[in-house]
Coordinates of C-alpha atoms in Angstrom, one line a residue:
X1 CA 21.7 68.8 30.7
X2 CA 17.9 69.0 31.7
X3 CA 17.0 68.9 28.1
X4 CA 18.9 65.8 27.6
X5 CA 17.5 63.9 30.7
X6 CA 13.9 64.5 29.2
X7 CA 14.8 63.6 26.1
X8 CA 16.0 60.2 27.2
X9 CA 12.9 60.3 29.4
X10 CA 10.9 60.7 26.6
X11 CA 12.5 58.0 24.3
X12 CA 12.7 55.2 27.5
X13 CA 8.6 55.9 28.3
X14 CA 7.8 55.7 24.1
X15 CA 10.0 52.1 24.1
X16 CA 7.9 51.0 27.3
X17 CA 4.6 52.1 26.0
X18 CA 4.9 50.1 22.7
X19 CA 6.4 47.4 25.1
X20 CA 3.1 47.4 26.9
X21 CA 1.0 47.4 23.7
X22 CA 3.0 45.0 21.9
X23 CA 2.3 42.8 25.3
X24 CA -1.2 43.7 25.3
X25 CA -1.6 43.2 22.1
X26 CA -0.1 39.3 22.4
X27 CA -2.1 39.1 25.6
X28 CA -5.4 39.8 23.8
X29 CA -4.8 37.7 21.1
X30 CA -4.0 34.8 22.7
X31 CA -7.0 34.7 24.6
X32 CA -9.3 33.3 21.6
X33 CA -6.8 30.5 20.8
X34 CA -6.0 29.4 24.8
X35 CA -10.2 29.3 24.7
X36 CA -10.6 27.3 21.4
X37 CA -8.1 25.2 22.7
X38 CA -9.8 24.5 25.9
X39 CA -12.6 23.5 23.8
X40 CA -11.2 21.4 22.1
X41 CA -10.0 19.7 25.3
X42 CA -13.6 19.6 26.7
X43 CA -14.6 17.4 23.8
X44 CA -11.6 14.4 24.4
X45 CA -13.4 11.3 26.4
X46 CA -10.6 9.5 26.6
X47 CA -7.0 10.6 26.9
X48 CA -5.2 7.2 27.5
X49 CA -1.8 8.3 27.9
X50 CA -3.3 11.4 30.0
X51 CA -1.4 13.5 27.3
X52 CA -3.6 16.6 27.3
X53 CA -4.8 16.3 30.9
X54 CA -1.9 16.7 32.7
X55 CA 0.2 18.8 30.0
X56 CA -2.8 21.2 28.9
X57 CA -3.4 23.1 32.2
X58 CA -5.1 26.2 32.7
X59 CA -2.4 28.1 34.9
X60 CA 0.2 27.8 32.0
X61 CA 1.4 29.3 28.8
X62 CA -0.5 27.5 25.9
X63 CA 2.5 28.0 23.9
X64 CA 4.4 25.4 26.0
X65 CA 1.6 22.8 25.5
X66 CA 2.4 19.5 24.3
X67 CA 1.6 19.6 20.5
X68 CA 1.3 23.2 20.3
X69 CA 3.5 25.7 18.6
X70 CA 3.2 29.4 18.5
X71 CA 5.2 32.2 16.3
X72 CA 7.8 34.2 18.1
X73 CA 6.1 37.4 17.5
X74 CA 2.6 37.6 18.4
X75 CA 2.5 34.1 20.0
X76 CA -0.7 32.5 18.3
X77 CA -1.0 29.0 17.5
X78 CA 0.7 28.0 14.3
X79 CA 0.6 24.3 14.9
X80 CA -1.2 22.1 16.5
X81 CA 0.2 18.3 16.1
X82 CA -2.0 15.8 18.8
X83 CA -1.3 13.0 16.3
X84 CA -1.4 9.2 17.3
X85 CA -2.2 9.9 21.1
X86 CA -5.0 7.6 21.2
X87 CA -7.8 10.3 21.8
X88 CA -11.0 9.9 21.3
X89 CA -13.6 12.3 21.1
X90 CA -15.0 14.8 19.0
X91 CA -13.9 18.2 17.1
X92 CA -15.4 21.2 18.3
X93 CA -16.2 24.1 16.5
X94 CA -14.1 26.5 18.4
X95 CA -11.2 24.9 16.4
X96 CA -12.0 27.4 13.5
X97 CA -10.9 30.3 15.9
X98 CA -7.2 29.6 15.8
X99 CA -7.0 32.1 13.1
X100 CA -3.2 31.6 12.4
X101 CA -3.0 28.2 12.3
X102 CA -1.1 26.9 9.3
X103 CA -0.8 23.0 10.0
X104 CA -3.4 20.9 11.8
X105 CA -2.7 17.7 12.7
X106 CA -5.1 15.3 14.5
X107 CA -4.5 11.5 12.6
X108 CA -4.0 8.6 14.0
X109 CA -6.4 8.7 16.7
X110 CA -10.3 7.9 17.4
X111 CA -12.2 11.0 16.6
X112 CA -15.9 10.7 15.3
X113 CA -18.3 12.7 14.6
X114 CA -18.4 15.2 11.6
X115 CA -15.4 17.5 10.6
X116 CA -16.7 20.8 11.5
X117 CA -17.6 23.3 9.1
X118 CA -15.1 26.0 10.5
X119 CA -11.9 24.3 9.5
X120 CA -12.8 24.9 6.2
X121 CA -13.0 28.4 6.8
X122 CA -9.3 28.7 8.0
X123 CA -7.3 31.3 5.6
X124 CA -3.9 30.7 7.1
X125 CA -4.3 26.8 6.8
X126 CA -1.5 25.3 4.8
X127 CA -1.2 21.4 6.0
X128 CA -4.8 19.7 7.3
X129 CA -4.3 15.7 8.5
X130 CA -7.2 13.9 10.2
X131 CA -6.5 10.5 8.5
X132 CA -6.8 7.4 10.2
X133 CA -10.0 8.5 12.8
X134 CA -13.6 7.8 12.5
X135 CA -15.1 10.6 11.5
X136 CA -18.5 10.9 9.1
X137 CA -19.4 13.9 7.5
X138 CA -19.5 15.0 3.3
X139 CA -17.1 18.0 2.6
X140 CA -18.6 21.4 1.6
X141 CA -20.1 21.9 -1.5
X142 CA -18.5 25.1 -1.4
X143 CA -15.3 23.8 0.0
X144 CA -12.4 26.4 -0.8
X145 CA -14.7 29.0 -2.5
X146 CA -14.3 31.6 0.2
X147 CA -11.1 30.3 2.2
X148 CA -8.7 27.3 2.6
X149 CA -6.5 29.1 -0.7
X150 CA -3.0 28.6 1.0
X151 CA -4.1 24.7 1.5
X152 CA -1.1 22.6 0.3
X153 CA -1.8 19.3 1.8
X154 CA -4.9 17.3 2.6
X155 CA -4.9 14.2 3.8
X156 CA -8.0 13.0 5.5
X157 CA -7.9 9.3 4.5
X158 CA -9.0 5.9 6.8
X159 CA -12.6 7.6 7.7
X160 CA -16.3 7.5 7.4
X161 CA -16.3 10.2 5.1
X162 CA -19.4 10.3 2.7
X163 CA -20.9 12.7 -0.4
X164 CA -19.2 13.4 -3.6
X165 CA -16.0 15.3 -3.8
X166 CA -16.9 18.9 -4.4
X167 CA -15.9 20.8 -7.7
X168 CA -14.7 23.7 -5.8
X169 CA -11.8 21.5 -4.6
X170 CA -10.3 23.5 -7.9
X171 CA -10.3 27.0 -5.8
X172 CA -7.4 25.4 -3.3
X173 CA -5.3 26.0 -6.2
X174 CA -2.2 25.8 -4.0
X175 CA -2.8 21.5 -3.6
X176 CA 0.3 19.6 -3.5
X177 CA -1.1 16.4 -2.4
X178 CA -4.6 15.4 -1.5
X179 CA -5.3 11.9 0.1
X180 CA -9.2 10.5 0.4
X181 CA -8.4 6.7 0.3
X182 CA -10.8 4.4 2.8
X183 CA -13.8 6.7 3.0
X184 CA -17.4 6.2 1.6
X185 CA -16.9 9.1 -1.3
X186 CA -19.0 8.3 -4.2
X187 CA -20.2 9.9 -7.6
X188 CA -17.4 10.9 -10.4
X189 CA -14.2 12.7 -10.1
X190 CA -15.1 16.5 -10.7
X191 CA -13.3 17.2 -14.1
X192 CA -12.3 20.8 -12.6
X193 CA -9.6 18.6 -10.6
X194 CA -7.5 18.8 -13.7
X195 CA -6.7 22.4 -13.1
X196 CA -5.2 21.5 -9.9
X197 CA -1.7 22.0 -11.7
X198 CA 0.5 22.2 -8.7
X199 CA -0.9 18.6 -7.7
X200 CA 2.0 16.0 -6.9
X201 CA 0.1 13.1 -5.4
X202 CA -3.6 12.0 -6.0
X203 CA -4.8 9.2 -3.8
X204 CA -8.9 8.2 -4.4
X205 CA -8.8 4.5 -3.6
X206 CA -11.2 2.3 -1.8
X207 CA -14.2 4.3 -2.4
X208 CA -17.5 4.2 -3.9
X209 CA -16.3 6.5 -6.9
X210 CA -17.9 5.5 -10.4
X211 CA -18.2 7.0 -13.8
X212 CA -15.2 7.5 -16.0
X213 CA -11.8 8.4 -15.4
X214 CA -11.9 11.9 -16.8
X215 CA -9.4 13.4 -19.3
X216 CA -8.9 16.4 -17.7
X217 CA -6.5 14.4 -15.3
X218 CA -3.8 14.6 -17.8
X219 CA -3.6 18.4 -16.9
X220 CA -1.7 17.4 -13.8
X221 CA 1.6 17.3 -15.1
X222 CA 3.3 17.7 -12.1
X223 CA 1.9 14.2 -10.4
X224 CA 4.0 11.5 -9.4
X225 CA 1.6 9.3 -8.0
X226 CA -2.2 8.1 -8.7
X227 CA -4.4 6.2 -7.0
X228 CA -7.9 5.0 -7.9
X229 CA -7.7 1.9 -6.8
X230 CA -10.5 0.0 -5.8
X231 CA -13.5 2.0 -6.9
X232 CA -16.3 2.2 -9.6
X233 CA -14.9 3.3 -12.7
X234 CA -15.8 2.5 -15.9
X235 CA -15.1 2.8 -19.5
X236 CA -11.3 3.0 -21.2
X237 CA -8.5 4.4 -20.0
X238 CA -7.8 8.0 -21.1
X239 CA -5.0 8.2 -23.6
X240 CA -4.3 12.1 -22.0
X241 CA -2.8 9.9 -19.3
X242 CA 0.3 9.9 -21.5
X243 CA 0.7 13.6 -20.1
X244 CA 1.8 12.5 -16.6
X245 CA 5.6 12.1 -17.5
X246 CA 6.6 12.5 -14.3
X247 CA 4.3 9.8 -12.3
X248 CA 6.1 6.7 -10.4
X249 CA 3.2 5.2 -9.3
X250 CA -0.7 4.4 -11.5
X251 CA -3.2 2.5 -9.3
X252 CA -6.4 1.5 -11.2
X253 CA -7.0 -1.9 -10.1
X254 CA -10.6 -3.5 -8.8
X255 CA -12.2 -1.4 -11.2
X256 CA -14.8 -2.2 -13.8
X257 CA -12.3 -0.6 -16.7
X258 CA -12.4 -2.1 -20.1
X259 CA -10.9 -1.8 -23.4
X260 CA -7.2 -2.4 -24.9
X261 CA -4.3 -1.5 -22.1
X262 CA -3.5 1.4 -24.1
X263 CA 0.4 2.1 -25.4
X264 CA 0.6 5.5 -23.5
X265 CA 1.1 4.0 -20.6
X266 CA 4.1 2.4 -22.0
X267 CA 5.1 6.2 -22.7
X268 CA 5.6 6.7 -18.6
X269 CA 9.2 6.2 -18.4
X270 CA 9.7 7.4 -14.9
X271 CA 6.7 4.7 -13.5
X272 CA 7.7 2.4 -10.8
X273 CA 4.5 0.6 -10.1
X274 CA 2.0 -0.1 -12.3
X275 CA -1.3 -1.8 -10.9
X276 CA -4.5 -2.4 -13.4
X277 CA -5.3 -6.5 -12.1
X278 CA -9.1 -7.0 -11.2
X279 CA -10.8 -5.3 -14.3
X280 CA -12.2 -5.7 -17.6
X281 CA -9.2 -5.3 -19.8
X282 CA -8.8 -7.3 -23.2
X283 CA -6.0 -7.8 -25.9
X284 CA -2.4 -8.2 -25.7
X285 CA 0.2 -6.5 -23.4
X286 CA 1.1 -3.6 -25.4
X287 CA 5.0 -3.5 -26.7
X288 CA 5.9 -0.4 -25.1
X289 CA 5.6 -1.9 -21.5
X290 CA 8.4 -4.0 -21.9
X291 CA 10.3 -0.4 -22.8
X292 CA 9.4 0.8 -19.2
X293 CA 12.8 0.1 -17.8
X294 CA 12.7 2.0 -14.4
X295 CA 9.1 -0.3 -13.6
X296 CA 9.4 -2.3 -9.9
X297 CA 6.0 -3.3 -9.4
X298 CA 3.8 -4.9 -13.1
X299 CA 0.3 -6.5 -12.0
X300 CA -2.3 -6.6 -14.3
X301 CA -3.8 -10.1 -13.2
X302 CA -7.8 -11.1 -13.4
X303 CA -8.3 -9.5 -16.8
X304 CA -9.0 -11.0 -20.3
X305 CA -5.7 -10.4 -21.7
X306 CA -4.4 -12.3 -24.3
X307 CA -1.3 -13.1 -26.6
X308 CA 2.4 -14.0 -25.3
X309 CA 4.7 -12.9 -23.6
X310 CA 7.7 -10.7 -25.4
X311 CA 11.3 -11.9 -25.0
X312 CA 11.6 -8.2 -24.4
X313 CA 10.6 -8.5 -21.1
X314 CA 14.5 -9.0 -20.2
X315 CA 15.1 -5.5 -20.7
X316 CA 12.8 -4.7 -17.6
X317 CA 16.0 -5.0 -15.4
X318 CA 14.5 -3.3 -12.3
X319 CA 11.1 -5.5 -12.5
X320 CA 10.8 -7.1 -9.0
X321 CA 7.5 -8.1 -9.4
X322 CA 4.7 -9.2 -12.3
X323 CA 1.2 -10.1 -12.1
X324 CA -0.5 -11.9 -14.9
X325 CA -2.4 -14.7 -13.3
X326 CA -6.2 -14.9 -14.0
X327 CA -5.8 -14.1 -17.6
X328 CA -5.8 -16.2 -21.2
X329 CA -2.2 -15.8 -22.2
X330 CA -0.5 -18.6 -24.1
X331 CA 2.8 -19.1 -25.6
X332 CA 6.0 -19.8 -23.0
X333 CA 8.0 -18.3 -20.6
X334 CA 10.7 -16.6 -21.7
X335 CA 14.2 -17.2 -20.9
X336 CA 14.9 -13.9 -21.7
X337 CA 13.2 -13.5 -17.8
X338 CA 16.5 -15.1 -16.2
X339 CA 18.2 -11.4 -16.7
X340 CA 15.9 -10.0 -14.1
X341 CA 18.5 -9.9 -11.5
X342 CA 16.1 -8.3 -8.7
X343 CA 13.3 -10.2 -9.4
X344 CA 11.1 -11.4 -6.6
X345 CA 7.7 -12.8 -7.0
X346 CA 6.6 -14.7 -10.6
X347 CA 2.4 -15.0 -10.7
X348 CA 1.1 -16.5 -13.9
X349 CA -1.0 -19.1 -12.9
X350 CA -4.5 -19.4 -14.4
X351 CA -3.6 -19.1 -18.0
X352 CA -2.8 -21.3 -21.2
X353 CA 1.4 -21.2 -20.5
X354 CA 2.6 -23.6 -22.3
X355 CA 6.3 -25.1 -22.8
X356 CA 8.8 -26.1 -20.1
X357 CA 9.7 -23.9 -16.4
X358 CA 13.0 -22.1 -18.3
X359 CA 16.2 -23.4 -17.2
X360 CA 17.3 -19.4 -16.8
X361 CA 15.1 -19.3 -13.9
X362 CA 18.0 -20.3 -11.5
X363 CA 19.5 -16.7 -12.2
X364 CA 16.9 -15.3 -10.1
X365 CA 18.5 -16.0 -6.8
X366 CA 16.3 -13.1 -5.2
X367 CA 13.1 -14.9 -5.8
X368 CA 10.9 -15.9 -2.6
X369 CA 7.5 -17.0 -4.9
X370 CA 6.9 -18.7 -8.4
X371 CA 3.0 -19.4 -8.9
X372 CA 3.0 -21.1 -12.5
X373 CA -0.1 -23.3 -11.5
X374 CA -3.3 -24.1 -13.4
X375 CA -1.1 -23.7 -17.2
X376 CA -0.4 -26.2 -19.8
X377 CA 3.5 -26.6 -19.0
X378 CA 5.4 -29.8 -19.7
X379 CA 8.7 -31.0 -19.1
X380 CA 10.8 -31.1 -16.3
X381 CA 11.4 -29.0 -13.8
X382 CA 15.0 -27.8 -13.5
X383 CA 17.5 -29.1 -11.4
X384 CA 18.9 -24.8 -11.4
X385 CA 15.9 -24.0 -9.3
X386 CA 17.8 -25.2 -6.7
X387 CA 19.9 -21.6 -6.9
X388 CA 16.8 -20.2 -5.1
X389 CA 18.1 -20.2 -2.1
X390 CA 15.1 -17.7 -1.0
X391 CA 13.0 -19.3 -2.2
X392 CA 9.6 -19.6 0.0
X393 CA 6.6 -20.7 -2.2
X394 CA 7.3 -22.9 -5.4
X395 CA 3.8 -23.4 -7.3
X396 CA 3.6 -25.7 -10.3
X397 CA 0.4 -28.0 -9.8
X398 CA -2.4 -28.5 -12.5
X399 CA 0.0 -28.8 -15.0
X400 CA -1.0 -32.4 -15.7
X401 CA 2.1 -32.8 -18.2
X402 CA 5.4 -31.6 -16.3
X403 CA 7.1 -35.0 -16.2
X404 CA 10.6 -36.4 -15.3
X405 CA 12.1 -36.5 -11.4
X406 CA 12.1 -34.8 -8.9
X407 CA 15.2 -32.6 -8.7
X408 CA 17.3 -33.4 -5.5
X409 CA 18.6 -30.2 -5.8
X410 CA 14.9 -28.7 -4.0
X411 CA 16.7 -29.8 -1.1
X412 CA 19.0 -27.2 -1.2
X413 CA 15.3 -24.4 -0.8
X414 CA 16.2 -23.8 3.1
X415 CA 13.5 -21.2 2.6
X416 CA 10.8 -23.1 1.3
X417 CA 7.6 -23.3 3.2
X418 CA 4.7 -24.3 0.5
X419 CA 5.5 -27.1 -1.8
X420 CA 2.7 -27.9 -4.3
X421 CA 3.2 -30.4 -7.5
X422 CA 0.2 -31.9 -7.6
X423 CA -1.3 -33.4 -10.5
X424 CA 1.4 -33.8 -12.9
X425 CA 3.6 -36.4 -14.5
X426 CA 6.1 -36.4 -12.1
X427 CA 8.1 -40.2 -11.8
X428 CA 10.6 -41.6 -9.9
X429 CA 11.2 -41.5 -6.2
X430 CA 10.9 -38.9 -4.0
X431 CA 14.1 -37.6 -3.1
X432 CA 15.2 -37.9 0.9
X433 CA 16.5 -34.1 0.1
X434 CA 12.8 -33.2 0.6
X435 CA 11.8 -34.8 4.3
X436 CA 15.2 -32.4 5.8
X437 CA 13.5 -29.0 4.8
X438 CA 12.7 -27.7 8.1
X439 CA 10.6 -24.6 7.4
X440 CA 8.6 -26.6 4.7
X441 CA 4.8 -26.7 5.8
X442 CA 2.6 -28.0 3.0
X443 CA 4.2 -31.1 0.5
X444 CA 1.5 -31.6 -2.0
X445 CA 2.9 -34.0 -4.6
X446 CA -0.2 -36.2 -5.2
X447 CA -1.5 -37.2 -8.5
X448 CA 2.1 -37.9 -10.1
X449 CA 3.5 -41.5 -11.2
X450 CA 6.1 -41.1 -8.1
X451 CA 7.3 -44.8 -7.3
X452 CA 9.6 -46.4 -5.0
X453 CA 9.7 -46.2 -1.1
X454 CA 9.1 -43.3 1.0
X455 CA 12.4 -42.0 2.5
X456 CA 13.0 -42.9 6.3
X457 CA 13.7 -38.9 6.7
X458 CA 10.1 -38.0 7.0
X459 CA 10.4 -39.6 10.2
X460 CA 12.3 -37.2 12.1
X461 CA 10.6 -33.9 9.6
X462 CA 8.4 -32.1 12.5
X463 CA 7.8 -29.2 10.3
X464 CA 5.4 -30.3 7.6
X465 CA 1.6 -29.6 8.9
X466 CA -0.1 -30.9 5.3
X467 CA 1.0 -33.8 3.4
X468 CA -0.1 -35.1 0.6
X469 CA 1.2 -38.4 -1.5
X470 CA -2.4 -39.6 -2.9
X471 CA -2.8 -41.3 -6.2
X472 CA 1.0 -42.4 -6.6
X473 CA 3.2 -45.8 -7.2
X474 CA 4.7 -45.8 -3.7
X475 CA 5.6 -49.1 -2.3
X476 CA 6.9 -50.5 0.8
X477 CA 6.6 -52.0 4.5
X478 CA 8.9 -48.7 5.7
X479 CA 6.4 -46.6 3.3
X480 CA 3.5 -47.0 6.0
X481 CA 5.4 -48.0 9.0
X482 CA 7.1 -44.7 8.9
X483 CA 3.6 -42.6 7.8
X484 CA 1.8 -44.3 10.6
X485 CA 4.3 -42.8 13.2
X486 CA 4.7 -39.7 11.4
X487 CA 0.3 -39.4 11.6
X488 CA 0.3 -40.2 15.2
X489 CA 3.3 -37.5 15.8
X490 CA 1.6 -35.0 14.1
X491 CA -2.0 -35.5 14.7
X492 CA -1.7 -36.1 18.3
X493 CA 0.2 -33.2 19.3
X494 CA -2.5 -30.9 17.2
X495 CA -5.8 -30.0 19.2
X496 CA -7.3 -28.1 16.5
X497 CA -6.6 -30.9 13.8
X498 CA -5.3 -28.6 11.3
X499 CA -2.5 -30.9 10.2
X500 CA -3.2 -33.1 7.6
X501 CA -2.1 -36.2 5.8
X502 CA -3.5 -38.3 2.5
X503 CA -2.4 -41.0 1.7
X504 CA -3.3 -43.6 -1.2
X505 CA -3.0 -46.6 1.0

């Protein structure tokens, strides 16, 4: 019976002793991250919400910090989230001790100052977010040589950040998405960035980037969106692009990019929003766009493109948007365009359209903007525009040859805010339909061969803040009876004098 006592002596003092190192053990390690973390404290100036002041106290478990999570079984910091607290201050150094950190997140708040050198010697370090702060430092030349290999996410966007992006980038082979938009970056995009083959998501806009968009890019097979937006670059468009069969979104606009859009891109059948406006590009849309049937988002305005418009452009059925002003396109609209049952927004002002405002256009009952200004259209417009009920912003001035009346069905654009027909061939009167839009704001219909009297309804119209009836036919004793009252209404009751009225009187 003795011998079984000690035994179970023996067994009970063996469990407590690796109790007691196991607790030791915790105990000793959690000493460096409870210090880095008090560190870190030391170096907030201002906690607005008194987040960390109250919650981070010395006397408690740093485990039960707000924004802090440990593992269950050596309770080290795994996590730190302090995200859009409205702190600002500066990162210490210290913060490279929490050695078993796998996701740091600090965005959304007001931290200067540089990025310190040891987070970029973190091995555990999975998920690193410091977008949105101010901080102004380049990134290490040697930047995931020696550590940082488990790094899946980096998103330090919205900063001050300066230098050219680093060629070792390529050693954090484990990149799923990587985010630099906003900052000062500058120099090219490292061509070792195309062995970054796990990469989903490339985001490089708003810099200072420059140099050409290197081929090597089309080694990211796995991307789904691209973003250089807003930069530098130079030169064509590489055709490798036609690799990235999976991307949904291509940014290159406000670029200096030149050359033929080329037909790859046409090739991306999985792309949702295309954006190449505010570059150097020249020659016709290529045919293969209009074969991009899952596309939402089509801009590629302020270029030098030429050539029509295909009919084909009606098979684009989930098209919400396109972008074409700022360019020298000719031919006309197609009606083919009245299929696009989601589309929102029409911009092809600024270029040589010629022909009349397609009938088919009614169809489009989502749309809330049509910008056809500055073209060579004639005709008149069409009474099925009134089907717009969504309609917010109709566009058609410096036309100088649309002609007939004006449609009393515009009065049926509820929505409307920004009417502008200026400098056409518009006759007739002006329908009463007009004066009992009460969200309109700006009636520009000057410059027309209008006629008759002004409808009494603009009388009781409080809504419109800029009207404009110069060089027309109007006639009548009511005509400036009623635009006398309607002047002193407006202008009276508006300190700033933004309202404004011209008149050909």
């Amino acid at each position: 019976m003795d011998r079984y006592f000690h035994l179970y002596l023996l067994i009970t003092s063996l469990l407590l002793l690796q109790w007691l190192i196991g607790y030791s053990s915790a105990k000793s390690d959690i000493n460096p991250d409870r210090s880095s973390l008090i560190a870190f404290k030391s170096r907030i100036s201002s906690d607005p919400h008194n987040i960390l002041s109250q919650n981070w106290r010395n006397e408690s478990n740093i485990c039960s910090w707000i924004g802090v999570t440990c593992d269950s079984r050596y309770h080290r910091v795994t996590q730190l989230n302090i995200s859009s607290m409205g702190l600002v201050g500066t990162i210490p150094p210290e913060i490279g001790n929490l050695s078993f950190l796998v996701s740091l997140d600090l965005s959304e708040n007001s931290f200067h100052g540089p990025i310190p050198t040891s987070i970029f010697n973190m091995s555990s370090l999975e998920v690193l977010k410091l977008r949105n702060n101010s901080l102004s430092s380049s990134l290490p030349i040697d930047m995931c040589k020696h550590n940082l290999h488990k790094l899946k996410r980096l998103h330090i966007s919205y900063n001050k950040l300066y230098g050219e992006i680093p060629s070792s980038l390529e050693h954090c082979s484990q990149l799923e998405y990587v985010s630099l938009v906003s900052n000062n970056f500058s120099g090219i995009v490292p061509t070792q960035i195309g062995n970054l083959t796990l990469l989903q998501e490339l985001y490089l806009g708003s810099n200072n980037l420059s140099g050409n968009i290197p081929k090597e890019i089309g080694g990211l097979t796995n991307l789904a969106g691209l973003d250089l937006s807003i930069n530098n670059f130079i030169g064509h468009v590489p055709r490798e692009i036609a690799n990235l069969t999976l991307l949904q979104l291509l940014d290159l606009s406000k670029n200096k990019l030149s050359g033929n859009i080329p037909k790859e891109i046409g090739y991306l059948t999985n792309l949702q929003g295309l954006g190449m406006s505010s570059n150097e590009f020249s020659g016709p849309i290529p045919a293969t766009i209009y074969s991009m049937t899952s596309l939402e988002y089509l801009d590629f305005a302020s270029n030098d493109l030429n050539g029509s418009l295909s009919r084909d452009i009606g098979n684009m059925t989930s098209l919400h948007r396109i972008g074409l002003e700022g360019n020298n396109l000719i031919g006309e609209i197609p009606k083919e365009i009245g299929r696009l049952a989601n589309f929102e927004r029409l911009s092809m002002c600024c270029n040589i359209i010629s022909g009349s405002v397609p009938r088919e256009i009614g169809n489009l009952t989502a749309m809330f903007g049509i910008y056809l200004h500055n073209n060579a259209l004639s005709g008149p417009i069409p009474k099925e525009i009134g089907r717009l009920v969504n309609l917010w912003e109709l566009q058609l001035e410096y036309n100088y040859h649309i002609n007939g009346s004006l449609p009393k069905e515009i009065g049926n654009l509820t929505s409307l805010s920004y009417l502008l027909l200026n400098d056409n061939k518009l006759s007739g009167e002006i329908p009463k339909e007009i004066f009992l839009l009460n969200n309109l704001l700006q009636l520009n219909i000057g410059s027309n061969q209008l006629s008759g009297s002004l409808p009494r309804e603009i009388g009781n119209n409080t809504s419109i803040q800029d009207l404009w009836l110069h060089f027309n036919n109007l006639s009548g004793m009511i005509f400036y009876l009623i635009l006398l009252f309607h002047c002193y209404k407006k202008c009276s009751g508006n300190q700033r004098g933004e309202e404004s009225i011209l008149l050909d009187i």
